[in-house]
XYZ file of C-alpha atoms in Angstrom:
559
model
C 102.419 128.890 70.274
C 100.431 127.639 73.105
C 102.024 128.548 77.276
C 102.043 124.618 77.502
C 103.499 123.630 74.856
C 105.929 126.612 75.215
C 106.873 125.548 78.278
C 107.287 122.130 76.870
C 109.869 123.375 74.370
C 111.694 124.935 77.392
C 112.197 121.564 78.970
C 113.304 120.335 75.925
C 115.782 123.131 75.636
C 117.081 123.228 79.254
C 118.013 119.414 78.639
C 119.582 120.424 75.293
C 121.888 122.746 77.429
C 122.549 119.940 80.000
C 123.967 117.662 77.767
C 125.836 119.908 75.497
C 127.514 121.657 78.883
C 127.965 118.219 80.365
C 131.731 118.137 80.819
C 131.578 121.929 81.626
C 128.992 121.307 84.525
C 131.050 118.059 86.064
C 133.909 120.186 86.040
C 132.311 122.714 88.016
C 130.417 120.392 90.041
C 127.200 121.779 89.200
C 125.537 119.241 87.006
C 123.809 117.198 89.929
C 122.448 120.551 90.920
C 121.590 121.052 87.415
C 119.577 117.434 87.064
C 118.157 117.844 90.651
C 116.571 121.552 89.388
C 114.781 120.573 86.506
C 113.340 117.031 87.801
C 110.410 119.071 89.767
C 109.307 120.987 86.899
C 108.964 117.837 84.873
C 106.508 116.654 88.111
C 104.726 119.948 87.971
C 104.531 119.638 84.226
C 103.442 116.472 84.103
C 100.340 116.944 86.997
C 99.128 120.346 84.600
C 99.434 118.777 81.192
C 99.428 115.107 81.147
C 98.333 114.174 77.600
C 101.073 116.934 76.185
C 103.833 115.066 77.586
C 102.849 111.370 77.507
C 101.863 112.212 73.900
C 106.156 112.708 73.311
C 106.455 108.786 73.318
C 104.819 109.017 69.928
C 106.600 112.851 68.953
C 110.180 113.758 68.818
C 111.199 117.275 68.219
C 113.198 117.724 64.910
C 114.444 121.244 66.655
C 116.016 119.268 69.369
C 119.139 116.479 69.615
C 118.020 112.875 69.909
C 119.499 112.773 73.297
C 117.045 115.852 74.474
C 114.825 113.555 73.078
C 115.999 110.088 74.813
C 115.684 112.432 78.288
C 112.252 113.411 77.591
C 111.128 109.739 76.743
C 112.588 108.535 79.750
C 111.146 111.210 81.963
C 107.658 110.561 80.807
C 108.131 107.065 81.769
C 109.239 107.739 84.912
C 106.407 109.475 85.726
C 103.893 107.785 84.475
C 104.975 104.771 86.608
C 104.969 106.894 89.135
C 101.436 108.563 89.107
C 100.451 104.341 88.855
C 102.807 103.321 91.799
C 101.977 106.389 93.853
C 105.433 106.811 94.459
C 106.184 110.186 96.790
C 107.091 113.209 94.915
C 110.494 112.800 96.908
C 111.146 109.295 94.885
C 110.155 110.739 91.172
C 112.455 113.606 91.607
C 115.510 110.859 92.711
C 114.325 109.618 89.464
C 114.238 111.590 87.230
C 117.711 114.004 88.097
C 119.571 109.792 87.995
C 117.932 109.663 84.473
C 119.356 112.696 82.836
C 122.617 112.149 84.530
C 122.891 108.398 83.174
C 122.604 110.235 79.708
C 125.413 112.793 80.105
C 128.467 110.232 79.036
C 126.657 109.847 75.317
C 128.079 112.844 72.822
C 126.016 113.544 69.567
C 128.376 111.281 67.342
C 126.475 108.195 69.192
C 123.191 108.849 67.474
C 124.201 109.384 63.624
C 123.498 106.089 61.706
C 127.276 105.631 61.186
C 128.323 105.128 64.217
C 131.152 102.469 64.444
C 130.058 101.158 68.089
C 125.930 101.094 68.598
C 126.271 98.106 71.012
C 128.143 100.470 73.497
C 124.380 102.350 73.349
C 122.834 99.414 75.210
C 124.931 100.634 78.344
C 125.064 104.225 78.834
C 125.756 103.780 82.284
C 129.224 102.502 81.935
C 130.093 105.057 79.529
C 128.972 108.327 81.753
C 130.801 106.235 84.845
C 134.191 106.079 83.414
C 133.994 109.636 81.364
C 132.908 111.162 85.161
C 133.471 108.962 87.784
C 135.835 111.159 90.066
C 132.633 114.142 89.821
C 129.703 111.897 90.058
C 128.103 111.480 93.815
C 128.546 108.162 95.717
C 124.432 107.757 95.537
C 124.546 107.835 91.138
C 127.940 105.735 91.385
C 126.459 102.998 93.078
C 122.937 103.159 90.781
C 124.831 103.026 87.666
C 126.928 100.635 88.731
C 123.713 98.644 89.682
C 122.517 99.570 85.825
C 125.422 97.400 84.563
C 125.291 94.612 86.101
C 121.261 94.302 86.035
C 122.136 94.424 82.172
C 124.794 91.586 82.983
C 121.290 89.806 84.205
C 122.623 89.875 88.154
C 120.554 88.956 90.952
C 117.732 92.276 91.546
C 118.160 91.404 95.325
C 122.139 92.198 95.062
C 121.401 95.290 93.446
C 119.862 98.621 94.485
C 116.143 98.370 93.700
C 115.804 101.769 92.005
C 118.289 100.587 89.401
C 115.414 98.219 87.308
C 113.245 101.483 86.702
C 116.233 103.386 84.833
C 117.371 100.237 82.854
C 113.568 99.245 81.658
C 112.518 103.056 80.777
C 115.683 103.393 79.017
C 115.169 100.264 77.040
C 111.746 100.967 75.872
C 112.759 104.755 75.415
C 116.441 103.985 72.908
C 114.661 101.994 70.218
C 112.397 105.322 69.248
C 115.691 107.641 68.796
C 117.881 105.316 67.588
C 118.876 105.977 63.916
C 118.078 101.991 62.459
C 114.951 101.965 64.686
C 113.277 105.834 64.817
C 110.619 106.237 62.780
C 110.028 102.640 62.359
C 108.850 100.528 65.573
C 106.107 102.165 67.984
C 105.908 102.186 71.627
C 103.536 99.128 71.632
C 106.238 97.065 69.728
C 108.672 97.675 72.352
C 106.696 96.974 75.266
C 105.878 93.598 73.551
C 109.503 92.376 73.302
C 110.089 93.480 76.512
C 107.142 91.747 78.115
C 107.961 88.095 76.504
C 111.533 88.502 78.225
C 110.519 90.450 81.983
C 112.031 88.998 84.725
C 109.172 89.512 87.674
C 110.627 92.934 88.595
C 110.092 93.885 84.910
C 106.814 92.680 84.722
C 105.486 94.543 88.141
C 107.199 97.980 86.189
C 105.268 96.934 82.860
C 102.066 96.435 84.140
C 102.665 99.755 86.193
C 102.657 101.244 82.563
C 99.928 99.023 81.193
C 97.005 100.643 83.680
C 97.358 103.499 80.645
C 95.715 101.882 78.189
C 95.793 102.675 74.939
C 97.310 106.480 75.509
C 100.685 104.670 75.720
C 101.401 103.888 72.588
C 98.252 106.221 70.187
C 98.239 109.554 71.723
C 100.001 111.364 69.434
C 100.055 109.264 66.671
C 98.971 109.632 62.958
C 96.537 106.923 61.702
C 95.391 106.326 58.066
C 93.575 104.368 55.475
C 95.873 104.381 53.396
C 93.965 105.815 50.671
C 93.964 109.638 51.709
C 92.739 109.679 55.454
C 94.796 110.475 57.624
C 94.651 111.201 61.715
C 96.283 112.866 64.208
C 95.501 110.694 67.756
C 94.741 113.397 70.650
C 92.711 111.292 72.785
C 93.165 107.590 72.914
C 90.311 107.190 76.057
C 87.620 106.089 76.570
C 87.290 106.733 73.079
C 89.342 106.907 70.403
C 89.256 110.156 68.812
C 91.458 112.956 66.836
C 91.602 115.244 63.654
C 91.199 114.433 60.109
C 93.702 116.104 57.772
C 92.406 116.669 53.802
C 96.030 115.435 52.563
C 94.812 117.179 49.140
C 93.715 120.159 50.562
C 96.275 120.421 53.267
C 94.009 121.045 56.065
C 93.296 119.998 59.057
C 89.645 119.732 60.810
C 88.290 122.238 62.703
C 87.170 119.706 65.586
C 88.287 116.211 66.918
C 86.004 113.429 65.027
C 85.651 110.043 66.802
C 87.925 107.501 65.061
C 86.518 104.416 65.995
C 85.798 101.808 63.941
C 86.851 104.036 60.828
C 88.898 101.338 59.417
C 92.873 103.845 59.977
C 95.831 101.565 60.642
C 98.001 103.221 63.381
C 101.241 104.503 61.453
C 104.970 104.368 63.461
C 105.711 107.171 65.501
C 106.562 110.518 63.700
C 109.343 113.718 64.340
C 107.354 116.844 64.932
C 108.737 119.654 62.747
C 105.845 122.261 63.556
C 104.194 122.740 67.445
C 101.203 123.432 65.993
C 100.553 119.805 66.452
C 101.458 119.822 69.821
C 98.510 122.392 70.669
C 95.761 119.817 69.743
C 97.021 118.081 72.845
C 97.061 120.594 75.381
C 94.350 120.564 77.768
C 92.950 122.583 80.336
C 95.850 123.778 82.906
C 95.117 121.541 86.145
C 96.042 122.911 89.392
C 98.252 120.295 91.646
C 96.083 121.040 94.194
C 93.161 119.330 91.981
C 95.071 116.141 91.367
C 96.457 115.615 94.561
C 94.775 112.788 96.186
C 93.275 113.781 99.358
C 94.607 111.991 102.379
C 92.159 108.809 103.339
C 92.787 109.363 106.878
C 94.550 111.655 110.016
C 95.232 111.340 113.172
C 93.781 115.057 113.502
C 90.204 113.560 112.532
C 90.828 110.384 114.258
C 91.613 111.877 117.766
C 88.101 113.635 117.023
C 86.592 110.119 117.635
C 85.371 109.270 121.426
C 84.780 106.119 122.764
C 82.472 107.517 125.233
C 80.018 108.642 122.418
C 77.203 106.255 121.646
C 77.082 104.157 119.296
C 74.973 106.031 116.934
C 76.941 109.311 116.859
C 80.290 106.947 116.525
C 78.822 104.973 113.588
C 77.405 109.358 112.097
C 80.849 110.161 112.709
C 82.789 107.359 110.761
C 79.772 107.333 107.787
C 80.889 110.972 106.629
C 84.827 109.224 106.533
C 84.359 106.366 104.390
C 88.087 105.706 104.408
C 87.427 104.511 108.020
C 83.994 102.467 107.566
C 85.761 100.556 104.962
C 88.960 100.236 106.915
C 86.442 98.909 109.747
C 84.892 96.762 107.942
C 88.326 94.842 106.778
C 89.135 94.596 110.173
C 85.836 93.366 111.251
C 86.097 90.824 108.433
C 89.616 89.450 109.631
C 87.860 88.942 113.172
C 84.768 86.898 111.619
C 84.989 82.913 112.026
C 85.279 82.407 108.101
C 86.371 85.649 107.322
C 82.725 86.881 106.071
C 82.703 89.736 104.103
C 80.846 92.339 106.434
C 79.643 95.649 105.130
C 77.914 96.826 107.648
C 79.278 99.481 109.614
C 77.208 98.892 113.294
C 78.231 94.938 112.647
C 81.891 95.891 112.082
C 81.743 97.761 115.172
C 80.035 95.568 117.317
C 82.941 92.070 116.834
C 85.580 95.084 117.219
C 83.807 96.797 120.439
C 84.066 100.532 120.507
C 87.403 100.669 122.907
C 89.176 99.523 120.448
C 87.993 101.373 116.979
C 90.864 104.365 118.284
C 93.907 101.801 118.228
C 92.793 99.979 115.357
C 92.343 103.803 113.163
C 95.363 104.375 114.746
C 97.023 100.903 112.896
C 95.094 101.959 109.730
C 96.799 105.292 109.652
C 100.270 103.887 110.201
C 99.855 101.404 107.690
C 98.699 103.989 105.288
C 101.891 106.423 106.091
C 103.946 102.964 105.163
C 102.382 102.450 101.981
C 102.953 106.105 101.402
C 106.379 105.861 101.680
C 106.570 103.675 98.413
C 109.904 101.554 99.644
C 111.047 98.701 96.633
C 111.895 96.547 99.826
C 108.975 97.164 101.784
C 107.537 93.124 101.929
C 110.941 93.102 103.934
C 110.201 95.349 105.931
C 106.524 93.954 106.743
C 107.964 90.279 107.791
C 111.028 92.590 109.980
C 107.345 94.301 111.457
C 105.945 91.066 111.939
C 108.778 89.380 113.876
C 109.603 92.270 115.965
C 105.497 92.673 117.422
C 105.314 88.787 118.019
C 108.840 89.080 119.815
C 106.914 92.023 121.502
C 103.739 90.019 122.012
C 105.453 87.605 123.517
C 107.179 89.457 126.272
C 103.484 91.115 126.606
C 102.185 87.955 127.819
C 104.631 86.474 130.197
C 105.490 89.930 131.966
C 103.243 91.267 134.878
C 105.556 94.685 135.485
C 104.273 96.535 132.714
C 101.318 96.667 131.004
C 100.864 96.710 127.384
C 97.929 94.831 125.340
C 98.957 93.016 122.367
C 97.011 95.702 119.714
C 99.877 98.211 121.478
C 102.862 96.287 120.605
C 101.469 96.362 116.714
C 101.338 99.825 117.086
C 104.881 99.997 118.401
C 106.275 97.753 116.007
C 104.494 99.564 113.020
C 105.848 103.125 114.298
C 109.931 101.562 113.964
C 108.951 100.311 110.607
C 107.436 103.187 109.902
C 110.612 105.194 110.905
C 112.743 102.884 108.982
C 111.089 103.064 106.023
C 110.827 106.990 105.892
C 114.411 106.796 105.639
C 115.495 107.954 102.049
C 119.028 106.356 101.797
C 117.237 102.706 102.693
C 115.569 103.153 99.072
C 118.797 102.189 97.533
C 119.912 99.795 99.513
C 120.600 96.234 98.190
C 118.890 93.254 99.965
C 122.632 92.154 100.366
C 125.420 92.550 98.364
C 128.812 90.598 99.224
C 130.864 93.717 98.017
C 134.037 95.441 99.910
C 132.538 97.045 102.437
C 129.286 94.597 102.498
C 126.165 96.225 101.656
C 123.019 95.182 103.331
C 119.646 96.182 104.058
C 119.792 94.257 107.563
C 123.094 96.595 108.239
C 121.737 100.301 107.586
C 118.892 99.654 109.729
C 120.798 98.313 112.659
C 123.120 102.046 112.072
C 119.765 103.790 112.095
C 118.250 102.544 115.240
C 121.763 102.799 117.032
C 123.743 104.763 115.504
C 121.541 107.786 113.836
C 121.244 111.064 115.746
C 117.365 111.978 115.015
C 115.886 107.932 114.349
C 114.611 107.624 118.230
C 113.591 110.820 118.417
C 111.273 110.360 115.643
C 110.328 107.416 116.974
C 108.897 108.653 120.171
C 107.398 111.425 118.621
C 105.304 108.675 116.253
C 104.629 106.876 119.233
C 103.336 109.931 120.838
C 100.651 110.787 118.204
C 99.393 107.238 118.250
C 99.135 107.563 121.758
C 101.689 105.758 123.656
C 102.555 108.065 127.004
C 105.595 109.301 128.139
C 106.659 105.921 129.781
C 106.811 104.595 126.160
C 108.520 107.850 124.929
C 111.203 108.152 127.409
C 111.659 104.401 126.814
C 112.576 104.781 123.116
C 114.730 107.811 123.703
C 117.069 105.876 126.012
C 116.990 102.302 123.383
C 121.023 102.670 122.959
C 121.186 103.511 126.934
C 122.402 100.142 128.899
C 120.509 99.402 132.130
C 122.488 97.900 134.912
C 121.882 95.385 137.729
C 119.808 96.355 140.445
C 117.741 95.381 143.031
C 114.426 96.919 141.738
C 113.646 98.885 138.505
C 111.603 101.705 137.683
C 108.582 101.421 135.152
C 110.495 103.302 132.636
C 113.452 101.087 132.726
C 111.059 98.317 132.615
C 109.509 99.260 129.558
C 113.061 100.059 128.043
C 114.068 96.981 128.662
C 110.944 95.430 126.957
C 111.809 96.977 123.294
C 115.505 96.417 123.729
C 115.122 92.896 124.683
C 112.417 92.701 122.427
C 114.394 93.850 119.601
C 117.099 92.097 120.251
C 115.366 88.715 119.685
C 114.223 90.591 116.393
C 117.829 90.618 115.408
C 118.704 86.935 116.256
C 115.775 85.930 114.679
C 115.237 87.844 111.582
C 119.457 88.980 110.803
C 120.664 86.227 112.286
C 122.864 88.004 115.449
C 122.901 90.635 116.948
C 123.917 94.344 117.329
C 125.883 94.365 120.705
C 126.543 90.885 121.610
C 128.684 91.264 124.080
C 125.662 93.001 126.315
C 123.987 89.942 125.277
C 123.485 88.233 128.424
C 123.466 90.839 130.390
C 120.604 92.379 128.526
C 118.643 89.360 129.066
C 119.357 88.835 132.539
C 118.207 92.182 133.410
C 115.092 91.887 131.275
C 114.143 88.443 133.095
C 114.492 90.509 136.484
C 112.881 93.621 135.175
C 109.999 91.919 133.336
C 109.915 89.109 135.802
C 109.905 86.292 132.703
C 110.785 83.107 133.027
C 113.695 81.551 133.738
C 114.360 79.613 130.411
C 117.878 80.301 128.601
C 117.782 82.849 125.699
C 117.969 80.003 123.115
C 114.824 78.914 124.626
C 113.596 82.500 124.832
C 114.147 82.093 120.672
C 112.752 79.265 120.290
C 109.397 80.335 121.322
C 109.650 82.786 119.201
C 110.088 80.423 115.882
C 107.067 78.593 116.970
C 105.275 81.883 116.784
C 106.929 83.392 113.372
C 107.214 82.031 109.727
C 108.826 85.097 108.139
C 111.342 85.329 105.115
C 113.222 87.779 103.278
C 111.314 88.305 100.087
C 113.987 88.083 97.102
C 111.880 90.727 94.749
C 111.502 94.525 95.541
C 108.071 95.943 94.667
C 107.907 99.137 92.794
């Protein structure tokens, strides 16, 4: 037996032990530890041996219980919609430990082709909440719960976002373990049914899945002619090939053959009795360090850039990055009168001007550590970005205290959505839910920005390695800090003042009230004097701001 496919049968066997210890481990609360240990070896698995482990869709292990085998399914699911949504390692792990603990209320009896109840199968979660609801944590509580009633075909946007991924992987995973269905109905089948009946959320996960091709549903598959052919499927892309086996002879080719166009019909999915199998599909170890995809950008390369160099050795300089020419050339484009294409790296630069090219990289990097952060709601969190720069934009251009340019209030607006969106709890956070106590997404950031003890600081310290000063820093750090009336205020209180005020209007605009309204006025009388604004009423103040916004709260998480 092969390392990899030995170390495949150990995953197998570790979540053998986890379910048959289940009630044991709950006891002892140790079976989230238990889920949250194995979840990274299935990552680190899964970047080494790929094929091995996508190719036990099509397997299951006859030395291992159907539930070992329901876990596994799921897992390599999970993380192939993961390696296709470039979800953070952080996010697959949350995953994957939630999907072997949705399993552990099943027993053994479930699975025999007897069994009195199979409809109670289409809703594991319900049964592992009410065998272990006093030992399960808040966080799985809440998912599962989310589980049911996205089976009960409730709103997405009431539920917690992370909830679709367990229900669809563990509806296309049941049907290939399930006693009346095993053996019977492939993958491809599966994803079929499910694809005629996605809701949008579904459909964004399925196509996730679909960028596999053909590996989905052949790799590890048998194939024949029906006459005395037969296949086994090891590689499924870009061609389709595998190993003939001499049914008479009972022997299997020494080398894979290429099978297309041979005229073999793809046969259901099969149990593996012998791992010899399984070593046709191992491949090469990878290192992680191999697959990881370098990072397109850092701030460490872009503080190398100088605007004082000429424009030669800037245009040298971003040719050997071509993560920046081409993020220079978008931006160029968006400048253009008709939105022209441009190419060109010394015409990108020339309609941005080479002041600039720092603070745009600079908006290119944040943008890329947002889309990094994978968050379901994060269209949300782009229109909450939007509002809160024009709200800061606005201020920007009627105050003559301070001075800020309107690319540095994008920049400060992207670093607090950046912040927010870091935040791992936000992840599972319904859009809004009208539960007892209310659950909203609007209402966890409002307790980061005022109530958490780190969120400001990390605030200022993205601020400072975009390149806001210590004005702008201090500012942040004192956000929950009132400023009284005085006769004359300092530059630092100024500029508090700007992103409290400025945030507030956020609030009334985008949530609909705000955070501390009884410093309401007060806040905005003392931003009028600071800032020297107009003197308008607040309602007019917000209605400025409407003329410049047209946001919404997007209904649909993206995964």
């Amino acid at each position: 037996m092969s390392q990899a496919v030995e170390q495949l049968n150990n995953l197998y066997q570790y979540l053998q032990r986890l379910y048959t210890q289940a009630p044991a481990l709950h006891g002892a609360s140790r079976f989230q530890p238990a889920c949250e240990q194995i979840a990274p070896k299935f990552c680190q698995f899964y970047q080494q041996q790929p094929a091995l482990l996508q190719a036990q869709l099509a397997l299951s292990s006859a030395a291992h219980p159907p539930i070992a085998n329901l876990a596994m399914k799921q897992a390599v699911l999970i993380l192939i919609l993961a390696q296709h949504g470039g979800w953070p390692l952080a996010l697959q792990e949350q995953l994957l430990s939630a999907s072997f603990a949705g399993l552990s209320g099943l027993t053994p009896d479930m699975f025999s082709a007897d069994f009195a109840q199979p409809q109670l199968l289409q809703d594991p979660w319900l049964l592992t909440m009410r065998r272990y609801q006093q030992q399960l944590p808040a966080v799985w509580l809440q998912l599962f719960a989310s589980c049911c009633r996205l089976r009960q075909q409730a709103p997405i946007w009431q539920q917690n976002p992370l909830a679709a991924v367990l229900v669809l992987v563990y509806q296309l995973s049941y049907p290939l373990v399930q006693p009346a269905t095993a053996g019977k109905v492939g993958f491809e089948t599966l994803f079929r049914q499910l694809w005629r009946q996605a809701n949008p959320v579904n459909q964004q996960l399925l196509t996730l899945l679909s960028q596999t091709g053909s590996t989905l549903f052949q790799l590890g598959r048998f194939c024949s002619d029906s006459i005395g052919v037969v296949a086994f499927i090891t590689d499924a892309e870009p061609a389709l090939t595998g190993y003939l086996f001499d049914l008479n002879l009972k022997s299997l080719g020494a080398t894979a053959t290429e099978l297309t166009g041979s005229g073999l019909q793809l046969l259901p999915p099969k149990v593996c009795h012998d791992p010899a199998w399984l070593t046709l599909l191992v491949r090469r170890a990878t290192d992680v360090l191999e697959t990881a995809d370098p990072e397109p950008m850092s701030l460490a390369l872009i503080q190398q850039l100088n605007p004082e160099w000429p424009v030669s050795r800037q245009v040298s300089f971003l040719q050997t990055h071509p993560a920046f020419c081409q993020l220079l050339c978008q931006a160029a484009s968006q400048l253009s009168r008709q939105h022209t294409a441009i190419t060109d790296v010394r015409h990108a630069l020339a309609l941005i001007g080479t002041e600039q090219l720092p603070l745009l990289l600079r908006q290119s990097w944040l943008a890329q550590q947002i889309a990094l952060c994978a968050q379901p709601w994060r269209e949300w969190f782009s229109e909450l970005e939007q509002v809160f720069q024009q709200a800061l934009t606005l201020l920007a251009q009627q105050t003559k205290t301070i001075d800020i340019s309107v690319p540095q209030t994008r920049l400060l607006a992207a670093c607090v959505s950046l912040q927010l969106q870091q935040h791992d709890e936000l992840r599972h956070q319904p859009l809004y839910r009208d539960a007892w106590p209310a659950q909203s997404l609007a209402t966890e950031c409002r307790k980061l920005l005022w109530q958490h003890p780190d969120c400001l600081q990390q605030i200022a310290q993205l601020l400072a390695a975009t390149g806001f000063g210590l004005l702008w820093q201090d500012a942040m750090l004192q956000f929950r800090s009132p400023v009284g009336m005085q006769a004359g205020y300092s530059q630092q209180q100024s500029a508090q003042l700007f992103i409290q005020f400025g945030w507030t209007l956020t609030e009334l605009y985008f949530f609909g009230s705000a955070t501390t309204p009884a410093q309401l006025e007060t806040l905005y009388k003392n931003a009028r004097h600071a800032l020297d604004l107009p003197a308008v009423p607040l309602s007019e103040c917000l209605q400025q701001l409407t003329q410049h916004c047209a946001a919404f709260w997007p209904l649909q998480p993206k995964l």
